Structures are given as C-alpha cells and as structure tokens.
Amino acid sequence: MRKKLYTISISKRIIFYILLCCILVLVLIGFSKLENSFFNKNSRISSNTTTEIKGRVAIIIDDFGNNGVGSKEILEINRPLTCAVIPFLKNTKADARDIFTSGHEVIIHMPMEPHIGDPKWLGEKGITEDLELEVIKAIVEEAIADVPFAVGMNNHMGSKVTENKRIMETIILVLKDNNMYFLDSKTSSKSVVKEVAIENEVPYLERLVFLDNRKDVESIKKQLRLLGDLAIKHKTAVAIGHVGPEGGRATAKAIKEMIPELEAMGVEILPASKLINNSN
C-alpha cells in the first residue's frame, strides 16, 4: 500500500512539474510576442533603402500637451518625428507617453518670453527675463521632471529670452547635467543659443523651415519640398510644424503624403537626436 501511495505521489509531482514547465513556456512565448509587438510599434522605417541618401531631416512637431487637433494623425505617421511637449499642462504626461509608445522622439517645448505676444501664452511657469537665474534653473528642472521620456528641449516663442546669454546659459547648463540637447526654434535672428551651446558643449540644432505658417496642405507640401532641397544642399535640415490650430491635421496629411517624394529625392527622416549625431 505504501509503495502504491509513493508511486501516486511521484506521479503527481511529475504532472505538477510538467504543468509548471508548460506555464513557463506559455509565459515566455507571451512575453516574446509582447516584446516583438512593442519593438515593431517603436521601430520606424526612416528611409527608402533603395535610394542613395543625399540629405537628412528632422521634423519637429510643436505644441503637444493640449491634446491638440491632429495629435493622433501625427503619431500615426510611420516615420520618426520629434514631438515637442509643453510642460505643466493637463495632458503633458499623457501626450508624452503617447508620443513615446508610438515610436517618436519626445522633447520639452519650453515656454519663453517673446518680444511681442500675450503673456498668458507662457502659462504659470514660463521663463521670463525678470526671473532670478536660480528660479529659471528650478523651472527647467521641473519641466524635465514633468515631461517623461524627453531627450531634449526647444523654445516655445522665446524671441526675447533666446537673445539673453545669461538666461540661455542657465538653461543650457541644466540640459547638460541631464544629457539633453537644445533645438533653437529661431524665433529671433539675434538668438545666442548656438554660441552658448557650443561654449558649453551641449548638442545643438536650429530650425530652418516653418511648415505651417499657412495652414493648407499644398502650402505645407511646398515647405516640405524646401526642407528636402535644403537638406540636400546642407546635408541636414530641420523643420517645425504644429498640432492644434496652427497646423494639426493639415500638417499631418501633408507630411504623410510627402514621405514618398522626399525619400525619392534621397532625403532621410530622422529623430532630432540622430540628426545631431549625423551632423558631426
């Protein structure tokens, strides 16, 4: 009887271990599928590999953070864009996560004082010339903490602040401490950003083209062709478009429809961080 009970006990253990192994195999298969799904979602085809690459571009899309019109359409574009999120807004974190999980690059769209404009556009924590440098440093650090997955920053407005070397140095040094780059939207021809970034060895880019000053698809396509021409001429070029009332769905539609034409020209679309690496 004891031998029979012992045999039954052994059989139960064998069955238990077999079931455990099956469960582990299923878990590993499930994880592998999930990982592959995430990888595929976040892997963006950045160029037509059959065409010689003659120039590279980064397309920056400003004004995320408000769940603006066209956000969904921009994130559906199957090329790597760089999306700039305004900090301290209701949808800041949600938009940043959506951008990241869609496979695009996240940067901070930092509100900065312009020469002309409504102060309300800056929000409660915009950077203005009357602030102490320590306060500015704290605001930039808060913005970095508020925008998950951010790898860089550009200016929202900021024609006045980007001309101020002391303020820009304060901002640039915070970015340096966080291994981030700065992309100058070039809202002022007197911007000192390039000078300050080079002096402090912080990666830097600047905008050459605004895509959607006129909010119609054909005008935006014309600007994208200009972007492609500039990229071929200078090897790299940066454009800025928008979600929300300034661009939105028209900008998304124009970019999507222009991808084949740009790639036929030999123009590769990259995230801004990779464009910096390819510029060096």
Short mmCIF file of C-alpha atoms in Angstrom, two decimals:
data_model
loop_
_atom_site.label_atom_id
_atom_site.label_comp_id
_atom_site.label_asym_id
_atom_site.label_seq_id
_atom_site.Cartn_x
_atom_site.Cartn_y
_atom_site.Cartn_z
CA MET A 1 0.00 0.00 0.00
CA ARG A 2 2.85 2.35 0.92
CA LYS A 3 4.56 1.63 -2.39
CA LYS A 4 1.34 2.44 -4.25
CA LEU A 5 0.92 5.74 -2.36
CA TYR A 6 4.56 6.61 -3.06
CA THR A 7 4.05 5.88 -6.77
CA ILE A 8 0.95 8.11 -6.84
CA SER A 9 2.89 10.88 -5.08
CA ILE A 10 5.70 10.65 -7.64
CA SER A 11 3.15 10.76 -10.48
CA LYS A 12 1.54 13.89 -9.02
CA ARG A 13 4.93 15.57 -8.78
CA ILE A 14 5.74 14.71 -12.38
CA ILE A 15 2.38 16.10 -13.53
CA PHE A 16 2.95 19.24 -11.42
CA TYR A 17 6.40 19.84 -12.94
CA ILE A 18 5.09 19.23 -16.45
CA LEU A 19 2.29 21.77 -15.87
CA LEU A 20 4.76 24.24 -14.38
CA CYS A 21 7.03 23.89 -17.41
CA CYS A 22 4.07 24.40 -19.76
CA ILE A 23 3.06 27.56 -17.89
CA LEU A 24 6.61 28.92 -18.05
CA VAL A 25 6.80 28.21 -21.80
CA LEU A 26 3.47 29.98 -22.38
CA VAL A 27 4.61 32.97 -20.31
CA LEU A 28 7.87 33.21 -22.28
CA ILE A 29 6.02 32.95 -25.60
CA GLY A 30 3.59 35.64 -24.49
CA PHE A 31 6.41 37.93 -23.37
CA SER A 32 8.23 37.38 -26.65
CA LYS A 33 5.13 38.32 -28.65
CA LEU A 34 4.57 41.39 -26.48
CA GLU A 35 8.21 42.42 -26.86
CA ASN A 36 8.10 41.94 -30.62
CA SER A 37 4.84 43.87 -30.83
CA PHE A 38 6.33 46.77 -28.83
CA PHE A 39 9.53 46.68 -30.89
CA ASN A 40 7.63 46.71 -34.17
CA LYS A 41 5.46 49.59 -32.98
CA ASN A 42 8.51 51.60 -31.95
CA SER A 43 10.64 50.75 -34.99
CA ARG A 44 10.07 53.39 -37.64
CA ILE A 45 11.34 52.91 -41.19
CA SER A 46 13.43 56.05 -41.54
CA SER A 47 14.27 55.95 -45.23
CA ASN A 48 13.79 54.24 -48.55
CA THR A 49 16.83 51.96 -48.50
CA THR A 50 16.81 51.61 -52.32
CA THR A 51 17.62 55.32 -52.74
CA GLU A 52 21.01 56.91 -52.10
CA ILE A 53 20.79 59.19 -49.06
CA LYS A 54 21.67 62.73 -50.11
CA GLY A 55 20.40 64.59 -47.05
CA ARG A 56 18.79 64.07 -43.67
CA VAL A 57 15.98 65.97 -41.97
CA ALA A 58 14.31 66.20 -38.59
CA ILE A 59 10.66 67.22 -38.48
CA ILE A 60 9.69 68.79 -35.16
CA ILE A 61 6.03 68.97 -34.21
CA ASP A 62 5.36 71.62 -31.56
CA ASP A 63 2.52 72.25 -29.12
CA PHE A 64 1.79 68.79 -27.71
CA GLY A 65 0.45 68.86 -24.15
CA ASN A 66 -3.01 70.17 -25.00
CA ASN A 67 -4.27 67.03 -26.76
CA GLY A 68 -4.46 69.32 -29.77
CA VAL A 69 -6.20 68.71 -33.09
CA GLY A 70 -4.10 66.47 -35.30
CA SER A 71 -2.15 64.81 -32.46
CA LYS A 72 -3.49 61.36 -33.30
CA GLU A 73 -2.79 61.80 -37.02
CA ILE A 74 0.78 62.97 -36.38
CA LEU A 75 1.51 59.97 -34.16
CA GLU A 76 0.22 57.60 -36.85
CA ILE A 77 2.91 58.74 -39.31
CA ASN A 78 5.25 55.84 -39.98
CA ARG A 79 8.47 57.81 -39.86
CA PRO A 80 10.36 59.07 -36.80
CA LEU A 81 9.22 62.56 -35.85
CA THR A 82 10.32 64.68 -32.89
CA CYS A 83 7.38 65.89 -30.83
CA ALA A 84 7.71 68.89 -28.51
CA VAL A 85 5.50 68.81 -25.41
CA ILE A 86 4.63 71.93 -23.41
CA PRO A 87 5.22 71.18 -19.70
CA PHE A 88 2.83 71.76 -16.81
CA LEU A 89 -0.37 71.24 -18.80
CA LYS A 90 -3.25 68.85 -18.13
CA ASN A 91 -2.26 66.50 -20.96
CA THR A 92 1.52 66.90 -20.76
CA LYS A 93 2.30 63.46 -19.35
CA ALA A 94 -0.34 61.62 -21.37
CA ASP A 95 0.82 63.19 -24.64
CA ALA A 96 4.48 62.42 -23.84
CA ARG A 97 3.65 58.77 -23.17
CA ASP A 98 1.59 58.51 -26.37
CA ILE A 99 4.45 60.01 -28.37
CA PHE A 100 6.97 57.60 -26.88
CA THR A 101 4.83 54.48 -27.28
CA SER A 102 4.13 55.48 -30.90
CA GLY A 103 7.86 55.35 -31.58
CA HIS A 104 8.53 59.07 -31.91
CA GLU A 105 11.01 61.23 -30.00
CA VAL A 106 9.92 63.43 -27.07
CA ILE A 107 11.36 66.84 -26.28
CA ILE A 108 10.23 69.68 -23.99
CA HIS A 109 8.60 72.70 -25.64
CA MET A 110 9.69 75.27 -23.05
CA PRO A 111 7.61 78.48 -22.88
CA MET A 112 9.92 81.51 -23.09
CA GLU A 113 9.18 85.22 -23.17
CA PRO A 114 8.81 86.78 -26.65
CA HIS A 115 9.27 90.41 -27.64
CA ILE A 116 5.65 90.56 -28.76
CA GLY A 117 2.88 88.29 -27.53
CA ASP A 118 0.29 87.66 -24.87
CA PRO A 119 1.98 86.79 -21.52
CA LYS A 120 -0.88 84.32 -20.91
CA TRP A 121 0.60 82.12 -23.64
CA LEU A 122 3.56 81.40 -21.35
CA GLY A 123 1.44 79.76 -18.65
CA GLU A 124 2.31 79.90 -14.96
CA LYS A 125 5.91 78.69 -15.34
CA GLY A 126 7.18 80.38 -18.46
CA ILE A 127 10.73 81.71 -18.50
CA THR A 128 10.86 85.50 -18.49
CA GLU A 129 13.71 87.99 -18.28
CA ASP A 130 12.63 89.33 -14.89
CA LEU A 131 13.17 85.98 -13.13
CA GLU A 132 16.22 85.23 -10.99
CA LEU A 133 18.60 82.71 -12.56
CA GLU A 134 18.06 80.24 -9.70
CA VAL A 135 14.31 80.40 -10.34
CA ILE A 136 14.88 79.77 -14.05
CA LYS A 137 17.10 76.80 -13.23
CA ALA A 138 14.40 75.37 -10.95
CA ILE A 139 11.70 75.82 -13.62
CA VAL A 140 13.79 73.98 -16.22
CA GLU A 141 14.45 71.14 -13.77
CA GLU A 142 10.70 70.94 -13.02
CA ALA A 143 9.93 70.86 -16.74
CA ILE A 144 12.35 67.96 -17.26
CA ALA A 145 10.65 66.07 -14.44
CA ASP A 146 7.19 66.88 -15.84
CA VAL A 147 7.75 65.57 -19.38
CA PRO A 148 8.53 61.84 -19.33
CA PHE A 149 10.89 60.37 -21.95
CA ALA A 150 12.19 63.81 -23.02
CA VAL A 151 15.69 63.81 -24.53
CA GLY A 152 15.91 67.46 -25.50
CA MET A 153 14.26 70.88 -25.44
CA ASN A 154 13.20 73.63 -27.81
CA ASN A 155 11.73 77.06 -27.21
CA HIS A 156 8.02 77.89 -27.33
CA MET A 157 8.06 81.50 -28.57
CA GLY A 158 11.12 82.96 -26.80
CA SER A 159 12.34 85.66 -29.18
CA LYS A 160 13.33 87.79 -26.17
CA VAL A 161 14.80 85.10 -23.92
CA THR A 162 16.88 83.40 -26.64
CA GLU A 163 18.74 86.71 -27.09
CA ASN A 164 19.75 86.75 -23.41
CA LYS A 165 23.07 84.98 -22.91
CA ARG A 166 22.87 84.72 -19.10
CA ILE A 167 19.44 83.11 -19.21
CA MET A 168 20.28 80.76 -22.06
CA GLU A 169 23.48 79.67 -20.33
CA THR A 170 21.44 78.81 -17.22
CA ILE A 171 19.05 76.73 -19.31
CA ILE A 172 21.80 75.06 -21.36
CA LEU A 173 23.75 74.03 -18.26
CA VAL A 174 20.68 72.29 -16.80
CA LEU A 175 20.30 70.41 -20.08
CA LYS A 176 23.97 69.46 -19.98
CA ASP A 177 23.54 68.00 -16.49
CA ASN A 178 20.69 65.87 -17.88
CA ASN A 179 22.43 64.81 -21.13
CA MET A 180 19.88 66.64 -23.25
CA TYR A 181 20.16 68.69 -26.44
CA PHE A 182 18.68 72.06 -27.37
CA LEU A 183 16.89 72.79 -30.62
CA ASP A 184 16.59 76.51 -31.37
CA SER A 185 13.25 77.33 -32.97
CA LYS A 186 14.95 80.51 -34.26
CA THR A 187 12.16 82.90 -33.35
CA SER A 188 14.86 85.60 -33.25
CA SER A 189 17.62 86.31 -35.75
CA LYS A 190 19.65 87.59 -32.77
CA SER A 191 19.49 84.28 -30.89
CA VAL A 192 22.59 83.44 -28.84
CA VAL A 193 21.65 79.78 -28.40
CA LYS A 194 24.21 78.40 -30.85
CA GLU A 195 27.03 80.36 -29.23
CA VAL A 196 26.07 79.28 -25.71
CA ALA A 197 25.54 75.64 -26.69
CA ILE A 198 28.94 75.42 -28.39
CA GLU A 199 30.70 77.12 -25.47
CA ASN A 200 29.18 74.61 -23.04
CA GLU A 201 29.49 71.56 -25.33
CA VAL A 202 25.77 70.86 -25.45
CA PRO A 203 24.35 69.22 -28.62
CA TYR A 204 22.51 71.80 -30.70
CA LEU A 205 20.31 72.14 -33.78
CA GLU A 206 18.35 75.02 -35.26
CA ARG A 207 15.20 75.31 -37.30
CA LEU A 208 15.50 76.26 -40.98
CA VAL A 209 11.88 75.89 -42.13
CA PHE A 210 8.45 76.53 -40.63
CA LEU A 211 5.98 74.16 -42.27
CA ASP A 212 2.57 75.54 -41.46
CA ASN A 213 2.60 79.33 -41.38
CA ARG A 214 -0.15 78.83 -43.94
CA LYS A 215 -2.50 76.10 -42.82
CA ASP A 216 -3.30 74.34 -46.08
CA VAL A 217 -1.93 71.05 -47.31
CA GLU A 218 -0.40 72.29 -50.56
CA SER A 219 1.44 75.16 -48.86
CA ILE A 220 2.82 72.76 -46.26
CA LYS A 221 3.94 70.37 -49.01
CA LYS A 222 5.77 73.26 -50.66
CA GLN A 223 7.62 73.88 -47.39
CA LEU A 224 8.49 70.18 -47.12
CA ARG A 225 10.00 70.31 -50.62
CA LEU A 226 12.04 73.31 -49.49
CA LEU A 227 13.15 71.28 -46.47
CA GLY A 228 14.28 68.47 -48.75
CA ASP A 229 16.21 70.84 -51.02
CA LEU A 230 17.95 72.44 -48.02
CA ALA A 231 18.85 69.02 -46.62
CA ILE A 232 20.47 68.01 -49.91
CA LYS A 233 22.34 71.33 -50.05
CA HIS A 234 23.50 71.38 -46.41
CA LYS A 235 23.40 67.62 -45.65
CA THR A 236 20.94 68.22 -42.77
CA ALA A 237 17.91 70.45 -42.18
CA VAL A 238 15.25 70.94 -39.52
CA ALA A 239 11.60 71.93 -39.94
CA ILE A 240 8.94 72.79 -37.37
CA GLY A 241 5.22 72.14 -37.70
CA HIS A 242 2.41 72.12 -35.17
CA VAL A 243 -0.53 70.24 -33.76
CA GLY A 244 -3.58 72.25 -32.77
CA PRO A 245 -4.95 75.31 -34.57
CA GLU A 246 -1.65 76.25 -36.24
CA GLY A 247 -1.29 73.06 -38.25
CA GLY A 248 -2.95 69.93 -36.94
CA ARG A 249 -4.49 67.54 -39.44
CA ALA A 250 -3.32 69.55 -42.47
CA THR A 251 0.28 69.24 -41.31
CA ALA A 252 -0.10 65.51 -40.65
CA LYS A 253 -1.69 64.92 -44.05
CA ALA A 254 1.00 66.89 -45.89
CA ILE A 255 3.85 65.06 -44.14
CA LYS A 256 2.31 61.65 -44.76
CA GLU A 257 1.71 62.36 -48.44
CA MET A 258 5.19 63.87 -48.95
CA ILE A 259 7.16 60.96 -47.49
CA PRO A 260 7.47 59.09 -50.84
CA GLU A 261 8.55 62.27 -52.64
CA LEU A 262 11.16 63.17 -50.01
CA GLU A 263 12.57 59.67 -49.99
CA ALA A 264 12.68 59.60 -53.80
CA MET A 265 14.83 62.76 -53.53
CA GLY A 266 17.20 60.82 -51.26
CA VAL A 267 16.09 62.55 -48.07
CA GLU A 268 16.04 60.51 -44.87
CA ILE A 269 13.79 61.47 -41.93
CA LEU A 270 15.44 61.05 -38.52
CA PRO A 271 14.69 61.99 -34.92
CA ALA A 272 16.45 65.22 -33.98
CA SER A 273 18.87 63.40 -31.65
CA LYS A 274 20.08 61.20 -34.52
CA LEU A 275 20.32 64.16 -36.85
CA ILE A 276 22.74 65.74 -34.37
CA ASN A 277 24.87 62.58 -34.48
CA ASN A 278 24.82 62.57 -38.28
CA SER A 279 25.78 66.25 -38.37
CA ASN A 280 29.08 65.63 -36.58
#
